[in-house]
Every structure is written in structure tokens, then in C-alpha cells.
Amino acid sequence: MGGRDKGLVDWQGEPLIAHVHRAVRPLSDDLVISCNRNQAAYRAYADQWVGDAEADFPGPLAGVIAGLKVARHAWVVLLACDAPLVDRDLIEDLLRLAVAGNSAAMVRQGGFWQPMFSVLPKRVLPVLEQAWAAGERSLQKALLREAVQGLECAESDRRLSNFNSPERLQD
């Protein structure tokens, strides 16, 4: 996105984060956004804000660890800020799967794990911290150290679309 903060890029007249917020807000009174800049701009979309413990923005795993540390509930919904087509049905399906199996649940799309569409039990925090301390930086690999249930979604499922480039904003 040319160095711009993806969550704040406009799509259909609103920042991408506003679309994600609309889907998840009815499901929680504790929305945590992991952001390393522009925290003031995210205030309308979250109850808490966290940043990475390290200054070089080491990736999603660091943000997830920071978010889990402050989360007030036993289950945490993990979503990307640049996935404006995610809907409540998908989130509720993940929640049901996680709670029923008493383990993390993650979307599998076309045979590939999609860790930024997950529901995690807060109790995975020590596992993720251990992975981090051992040098792991991949959120997916760290999560898969624990039992994870897959929610199968079609490759063509638009709800999982990430808007990672200016071209995608034309969709």
C-alpha cells in the first residue's frame, strides 16, 4: 500500500478497519487492535491498543502475543485489518468450532492455513511466547504447535480476501 497503514486505507468510503469492526463489534466488548503507529486513528475501532514489544515491527506473531497479554476474555478472535469482506457468520463459525473442540480454530482455504482468521484460547499465550523466545516469527507455525481445528473454506470465498495492494481496492 505504498507505506500507508493498511487498516486506515479507504475502501467504499471508509477505512478498511471500519468494515472489519462492523463484523466483529457485536460479538465482543473487548476489541484489541495491535498497531505500531496511528493509534489515535484507531481509537474509534477498539477498546484497547497494543504495540509490538520490539521497535522493528517484527510481524503478526508479536502483535498477537501483545494482544493476548491484555485480552479480558478466555477466547480471542484474530482478524486481519485488511479483510473488509469478513462477516459475522464466518466469525461465529470459528467461535463455535473453537469452543466445541476446546482448542484454537483457524480457517483453511484451498488446503492452506489462514492464521489471520482464527479464534484462539487465551491459554495459548505461553506456547506463543515460547515459540517467540525460540526464534519463531511465523504466526502460523507458532499456532500449529498446539491442536488447531480447521474451518474449511472454498478457495473462492471472498470473505477471506486481503486487500494488500491498491489494485485490490478497485474490487
PDB file of C-alpha atoms in Angstrom:
ATOM      1  CA  MET A   1       0.000   0.000   0.000  1.00  0.00           C
ATOM      2  CA  GLY A   2       2.918   2.294  -0.593  1.00  0.00           C
ATOM      3  CA  GLY A   3       3.876   2.522   3.065  1.00  0.00           C
ATOM      4  CA  ARG A   4       0.386   3.538   4.160  1.00  0.00           C
ATOM      5  CA  ASP A   5      -1.219   1.929   7.194  1.00  0.00           C
ATOM      6  CA  LYS A   6      -3.435  -0.696   5.534  1.00  0.00           C
ATOM      7  CA  GLY A   7      -6.184  -0.589   8.122  1.00  0.00           C
ATOM      8  CA  LEU A   8      -6.701   3.119   7.515  1.00  0.00           C
ATOM      9  CA  VAL A   9      -6.803   2.964   3.707  1.00  0.00           C
ATOM     10  CA  ASP A  10     -10.251   3.900   2.383  1.00  0.00           C
ATOM     11  CA  TRP A  11     -12.439   1.382   0.585  1.00  0.00           C
ATOM     12  CA  GLN A  12     -16.028   2.201  -0.307  1.00  0.00           C
ATOM     13  CA  GLY A  13     -15.830   5.446   1.651  1.00  0.00           C
ATOM     14  CA  GLU A  14     -14.480   4.009   4.911  1.00  0.00           C
ATOM     15  CA  PRO A  15     -11.160   2.757   6.266  1.00  0.00           C
ATOM     16  CA  LEU A  16     -10.664  -0.998   5.827  1.00  0.00           C
ATOM     17  CA  ILE A  17     -10.692  -1.418   9.614  1.00  0.00           C
ATOM     18  CA  ALA A  18     -14.243   0.011   9.783  1.00  0.00           C
ATOM     19  CA  HIS A  19     -15.556  -2.890   7.707  1.00  0.00           C
ATOM     20  CA  VAL A  20     -13.859  -5.471   9.954  1.00  0.00           C
ATOM     21  CA  HIS A  21     -15.039  -3.605  13.049  1.00  0.00           C
ATOM     22  CA  ARG A  22     -18.648  -3.748  11.866  1.00  0.00           C
ATOM     23  CA  ALA A  23     -18.488  -7.555  11.594  1.00  0.00           C
ATOM     24  CA  VAL A  24     -16.858  -8.232  14.958  1.00  0.00           C
ATOM     25  CA  ARG A  25     -18.146  -5.461  17.272  1.00  0.00           C
ATOM     26  CA  PRO A  26     -21.483  -7.169  18.073  1.00  0.00           C
ATOM     27  CA  LEU A  27     -19.560 -10.219  19.322  1.00  0.00           C
ATOM     28  CA  SER A  28     -17.262  -8.618  21.906  1.00  0.00           C
ATOM     29  CA  ASP A  29     -16.910  -5.851  24.446  1.00  0.00           C
ATOM     30  CA  ASP A  30     -13.116  -6.117  24.301  1.00  0.00           C
ATOM     31  CA  LEU A  31     -11.761  -5.268  20.867  1.00  0.00           C
ATOM     32  CA  VAL A  32      -7.971  -5.093  20.875  1.00  0.00           C
ATOM     33  CA  ILE A  33      -6.073  -3.652  17.925  1.00  0.00           C
ATOM     34  CA  SER A  34      -2.391  -4.327  17.503  1.00  0.00           C
ATOM     35  CA  CYS A  35      -0.905  -1.304  15.804  1.00  0.00           C
ATOM     36  CA  ASN A  36       2.531   0.225  15.902  1.00  0.00           C
ATOM     37  CA  ARG A  37       1.528   3.616  14.575  1.00  0.00           C
ATOM     38  CA  ASN A  38      -1.549   5.798  14.171  1.00  0.00           C
ATOM     39  CA  GLN A  39      -3.106   4.629  17.427  1.00  0.00           C
ATOM     40  CA  ALA A  40      -5.224   7.783  17.635  1.00  0.00           C
ATOM     41  CA  ALA A  41      -6.805   6.977  14.269  1.00  0.00           C
ATOM     42  CA  TYR A  42      -7.787   3.510  15.525  1.00  0.00           C
ATOM     43  CA  ARG A  43      -9.454   4.772  18.735  1.00  0.00           C
ATOM     44  CA  ALA A  44     -12.966   4.550  17.281  1.00  0.00           C
ATOM     45  CA  TYR A  45     -12.497   0.889  16.434  1.00  0.00           C
ATOM     46  CA  ALA A  46     -11.138  -0.695  19.613  1.00  0.00           C
ATOM     47  CA  ASP A  47     -11.325  -0.817  23.374  1.00  0.00           C
ATOM     48  CA  GLN A  48      -7.587  -1.418  23.759  1.00  0.00           C
ATOM     49  CA  TRP A  49      -4.479  -0.828  21.640  1.00  0.00           C
ATOM     50  CA  VAL A  50      -1.205  -2.660  21.828  1.00  0.00           C
ATOM     51  CA  GLY A  51       2.092  -2.343  20.019  1.00  0.00           C
ATOM     52  CA  ASP A  52       4.889  -4.799  19.434  1.00  0.00           C
ATOM     53  CA  ALA A  53       7.429  -5.109  22.232  1.00  0.00           C
ATOM     54  CA  GLU A  54      10.217  -4.644  19.663  1.00  0.00           C
ATOM     55  CA  ALA A  55      10.639  -1.460  17.650  1.00  0.00           C
ATOM     56  CA  ASP A  56      11.311  -3.058  14.261  1.00  0.00           C
ATOM     57  CA  PHE A  57       7.706  -4.286  13.763  1.00  0.00           C
ATOM     58  CA  PRO A  58       8.552  -7.992  13.721  1.00  0.00           C
ATOM     59  CA  GLY A  59       5.219  -9.188  12.339  1.00  0.00           C
ATOM     60  CA  PRO A  60       1.841 -10.611  13.296  1.00  0.00           C
ATOM     61  CA  LEU A  61       3.109 -13.071  15.917  1.00  0.00           C
ATOM     62  CA  ALA A  62       4.434 -10.198  18.036  1.00  0.00           C
ATOM     63  CA  GLY A  63       1.109  -8.397  17.748  1.00  0.00           C
ATOM     64  CA  VAL A  64      -0.871 -11.498  18.681  1.00  0.00           C
ATOM     65  CA  ILE A  65       1.292 -12.048  21.758  1.00  0.00           C
ATOM     66  CA  ALA A  66       0.796  -8.417  22.800  1.00  0.00           C
ATOM     67  CA  GLY A  67      -2.959  -8.686  22.261  1.00  0.00           C
ATOM     68  CA  LEU A  68      -3.322 -11.926  24.207  1.00  0.00           C
ATOM     69  CA  LYS A  69      -1.499 -10.344  27.148  1.00  0.00           C
ATOM     70  CA  VAL A  70      -4.220  -7.704  27.560  1.00  0.00           C
ATOM     71  CA  ALA A  71      -7.293  -9.645  26.379  1.00  0.00           C
ATOM     72  CA  ARG A  72     -10.022  -9.791  29.015  1.00  0.00           C
ATOM     73  CA  HIS A  73     -11.793 -12.940  27.809  1.00  0.00           C
ATOM     74  CA  ALA A  74     -10.865 -16.620  27.526  1.00  0.00           C
ATOM     75  CA  TRP A  75     -11.326 -16.655  23.723  1.00  0.00           C
ATOM     76  CA  VAL A  76      -9.814 -14.204  21.251  1.00  0.00           C
ATOM     77  CA  VAL A  77     -10.922 -13.622  17.657  1.00  0.00           C
ATOM     78  CA  LEU A  78      -7.964 -12.855  15.416  1.00  0.00           C
ATOM     79  CA  LEU A  79      -8.672 -10.959  12.181  1.00  0.00           C
ATOM     80  CA  ALA A  80      -6.602  -9.019   9.673  1.00  0.00           C
ATOM     81  CA  CYS A  81      -7.368  -5.312   9.348  1.00  0.00           C
ATOM     82  CA  ASP A  82      -7.227  -5.561   5.551  1.00  0.00           C
ATOM     83  CA  ALA A  83     -10.002  -8.150   5.135  1.00  0.00           C
ATOM     84  CA  PRO A  84     -13.088  -5.937   4.786  1.00  0.00           C
ATOM     85  CA  LEU A  85     -15.346  -8.698   3.454  1.00  0.00           C
ATOM     86  CA  VAL A  86     -15.157 -10.866   6.580  1.00  0.00           C
ATOM     87  CA  ASP A  87     -18.605 -11.354   8.054  1.00  0.00           C
ATOM     88  CA  ARG A  88     -20.209 -12.279  11.333  1.00  0.00           C
ATOM     89  CA  ASP A  89     -21.201 -15.754  10.084  1.00  0.00           C
ATOM     90  CA  LEU A  90     -17.565 -16.718   9.477  1.00  0.00           C
ATOM     91  CA  ILE A  91     -16.521 -15.405  12.884  1.00  0.00           C
ATOM     92  CA  GLU A  92     -19.352 -17.254  14.625  1.00  0.00           C
ATOM     93  CA  ASP A  93     -18.465 -20.488  12.782  1.00  0.00           C
ATOM     94  CA  LEU A  94     -14.872 -20.163  14.019  1.00  0.00           C
ATOM     95  CA  LEU A  95     -16.052 -19.443  17.565  1.00  0.00           C
ATOM     96  CA  ARG A  96     -18.355 -22.478  17.624  1.00  0.00           C
ATOM     97  CA  LEU A  97     -15.611 -24.738  16.297  1.00  0.00           C
ATOM     98  CA  ALA A  98     -13.067 -23.468  18.829  1.00  0.00           C
ATOM     99  CA  VAL A  99     -15.348 -23.687  21.845  1.00  0.00           C
ATOM    100  CA  ALA A 100     -16.739 -27.116  20.884  1.00  0.00           C
ATOM    101  CA  GLY A 101     -13.224 -28.521  20.456  1.00  0.00           C
ATOM    102  CA  ASN A 102     -11.758 -26.519  23.339  1.00  0.00           C
ATOM    103  CA  SER A 103      -8.845 -25.551  21.091  1.00  0.00           C
ATOM    104  CA  ALA A 104      -7.817 -22.944  18.566  1.00  0.00           C
ATOM    105  CA  ALA A 105      -9.741 -22.802  15.297  1.00  0.00           C
ATOM    106  CA  MET A 106      -8.282 -21.443  12.077  1.00  0.00           C
ATOM    107  CA  VAL A 107      -9.580 -21.077   8.540  1.00  0.00           C
ATOM    108  CA  ARG A 108      -8.186 -23.467   5.934  1.00  0.00           C
ATOM    109  CA  GLN A 109      -8.676 -22.179   2.420  1.00  0.00           C
ATOM    110  CA  GLY A 110      -7.745 -24.361  -0.515  1.00  0.00           C
ATOM    111  CA  GLY A 111      -5.625 -26.566   1.755  1.00  0.00           C
ATOM    112  CA  PHE A 112      -3.719 -23.628   3.266  1.00  0.00           C
ATOM    113  CA  TRP A 113      -3.992 -22.344   6.815  1.00  0.00           C
ATOM    114  CA  GLN A 114      -5.065 -18.706   7.176  1.00  0.00           C
ATOM    115  CA  PRO A 115      -3.861 -17.694  10.656  1.00  0.00           C
ATOM    116  CA  MET A 116      -5.265 -14.176  10.440  1.00  0.00           C
ATOM    117  CA  PHE A 117      -8.738 -15.723  10.521  1.00  0.00           C
ATOM    118  CA  SER A 118      -8.632 -17.576  13.836  1.00  0.00           C
ATOM    119  CA  VAL A 119     -10.141 -17.958  17.264  1.00  0.00           C
ATOM    120  CA  LEU A 120      -7.588 -18.637  19.984  1.00  0.00           C
ATOM    121  CA  PRO A 121      -7.952 -19.648  23.595  1.00  0.00           C
ATOM    122  CA  LYS A 122      -6.054 -17.138  25.706  1.00  0.00           C
ATOM    123  CA  ARG A 123      -4.230 -20.067  27.296  1.00  0.00           C
ATOM    124  CA  VAL A 124      -2.072 -20.436  24.123  1.00  0.00           C
ATOM    125  CA  LEU A 125      -0.124 -17.335  25.164  1.00  0.00           C
ATOM    126  CA  PRO A 126       2.722 -19.278  26.873  1.00  0.00           C
ATOM    127  CA  VAL A 127       3.088 -21.522  23.815  1.00  0.00           C
ATOM    128  CA  LEU A 128       3.374 -18.497  21.525  1.00  0.00           C
ATOM    129  CA  GLU A 129       5.825 -16.793  23.885  1.00  0.00           C
ATOM    130  CA  GLN A 130       7.976 -19.937  23.956  1.00  0.00           C
ATOM    131  CA  ALA A 131       7.917 -20.104  20.161  1.00  0.00           C
ATOM    132  CA  TRP A 132       8.959 -16.444  20.005  1.00  0.00           C
ATOM    133  CA  ALA A 133      11.779 -16.988  22.508  1.00  0.00           C
ATOM    134  CA  ALA A 134      12.990 -19.919  20.380  1.00  0.00           C
ATOM    135  CA  GLY A 135      13.255 -17.628  17.346  1.00  0.00           C
ATOM    136  CA  GLU A 136       9.979 -18.467  15.600  1.00  0.00           C
ATOM    137  CA  ARG A 137       8.452 -15.496  13.781  1.00  0.00           C
ATOM    138  CA  SER A 138       5.745 -17.271  11.788  1.00  0.00           C
ATOM    139  CA  LEU A 139       2.329 -16.916  13.386  1.00  0.00           C
ATOM    140  CA  GLN A 140       1.089 -19.991  11.551  1.00  0.00           C
ATOM    141  CA  LYS A 141       3.962 -22.214  12.676  1.00  0.00           C
ATOM    142  CA  ALA A 142       3.654 -20.983  16.254  1.00  0.00           C
ATOM    143  CA  LEU A 143      -0.093 -21.652  16.340  1.00  0.00           C
ATOM    144  CA  LEU A 144       0.291 -25.104  14.828  1.00  0.00           C
ATOM    145  CA  ARG A 145       2.432 -26.141  17.818  1.00  0.00           C
ATOM    146  CA  GLU A 146      -0.919 -26.638  19.550  1.00  0.00           C
ATOM    147  CA  ALA A 147      -4.038 -28.521  18.475  1.00  0.00           C
ATOM    148  CA  VAL A 148      -5.832 -26.425  15.864  1.00  0.00           C
ATOM    149  CA  GLN A 149      -9.134 -27.233  14.247  1.00  0.00           C
ATOM    150  CA  GLY A 150      -9.594 -26.200  10.651  1.00  0.00           C
ATOM    151  CA  LEU A 151     -12.661 -24.448   9.305  1.00  0.00           C
ATOM    152  CA  GLU A 152     -12.633 -25.400   5.631  1.00  0.00           C
ATOM    153  CA  CYS A 153     -13.490 -22.570   3.243  1.00  0.00           C
ATOM    154  CA  ALA A 154     -13.550 -22.586  -0.534  1.00  0.00           C
ATOM    155  CA  GLU A 155     -10.673 -21.001  -2.419  1.00  0.00           C
ATOM    156  CA  SER A 156     -13.203 -18.614  -3.942  1.00  0.00           C
ATOM    157  CA  ASP A 157     -14.583 -17.456  -0.558  1.00  0.00           C
ATOM    158  CA  ARG A 158     -14.465 -13.669  -0.929  1.00  0.00           C
ATOM    159  CA  ARG A 159     -14.845 -13.137   2.823  1.00  0.00           C
ATOM    160  CA  LEU A 160     -11.182 -14.098   3.148  1.00  0.00           C
ATOM    161  CA  SER A 161      -9.919 -11.572   0.602  1.00  0.00           C
ATOM    162  CA  ASN A 162      -6.989  -9.491   1.812  1.00  0.00           C
ATOM    163  CA  PHE A 163      -6.692  -6.054   0.293  1.00  0.00           C
ATOM    164  CA  ASN A 164      -2.890  -5.971   0.148  1.00  0.00           C
ATOM    165  CA  SER A 165      -2.456  -3.703  -2.852  1.00  0.00           C
ATOM    166  CA  PRO A 166      -4.016  -0.563  -4.318  1.00  0.00           C
ATOM    167  CA  GLU A 167      -5.337  -2.692  -7.191  1.00  0.00           C
ATOM    168  CA  ARG A 168      -7.475  -4.719  -4.772  1.00  0.00           C
ATOM    169  CA  LEU A 169      -9.223  -1.538  -3.679  1.00  0.00           C
ATOM    170  CA  GLN A 170     -10.900  -1.498  -7.093  1.00  0.00           C
ATOM    171  CA  ASP A 171     -12.828  -4.713  -6.282  1.00  0.00           C
TER     172      ASP A 171
END
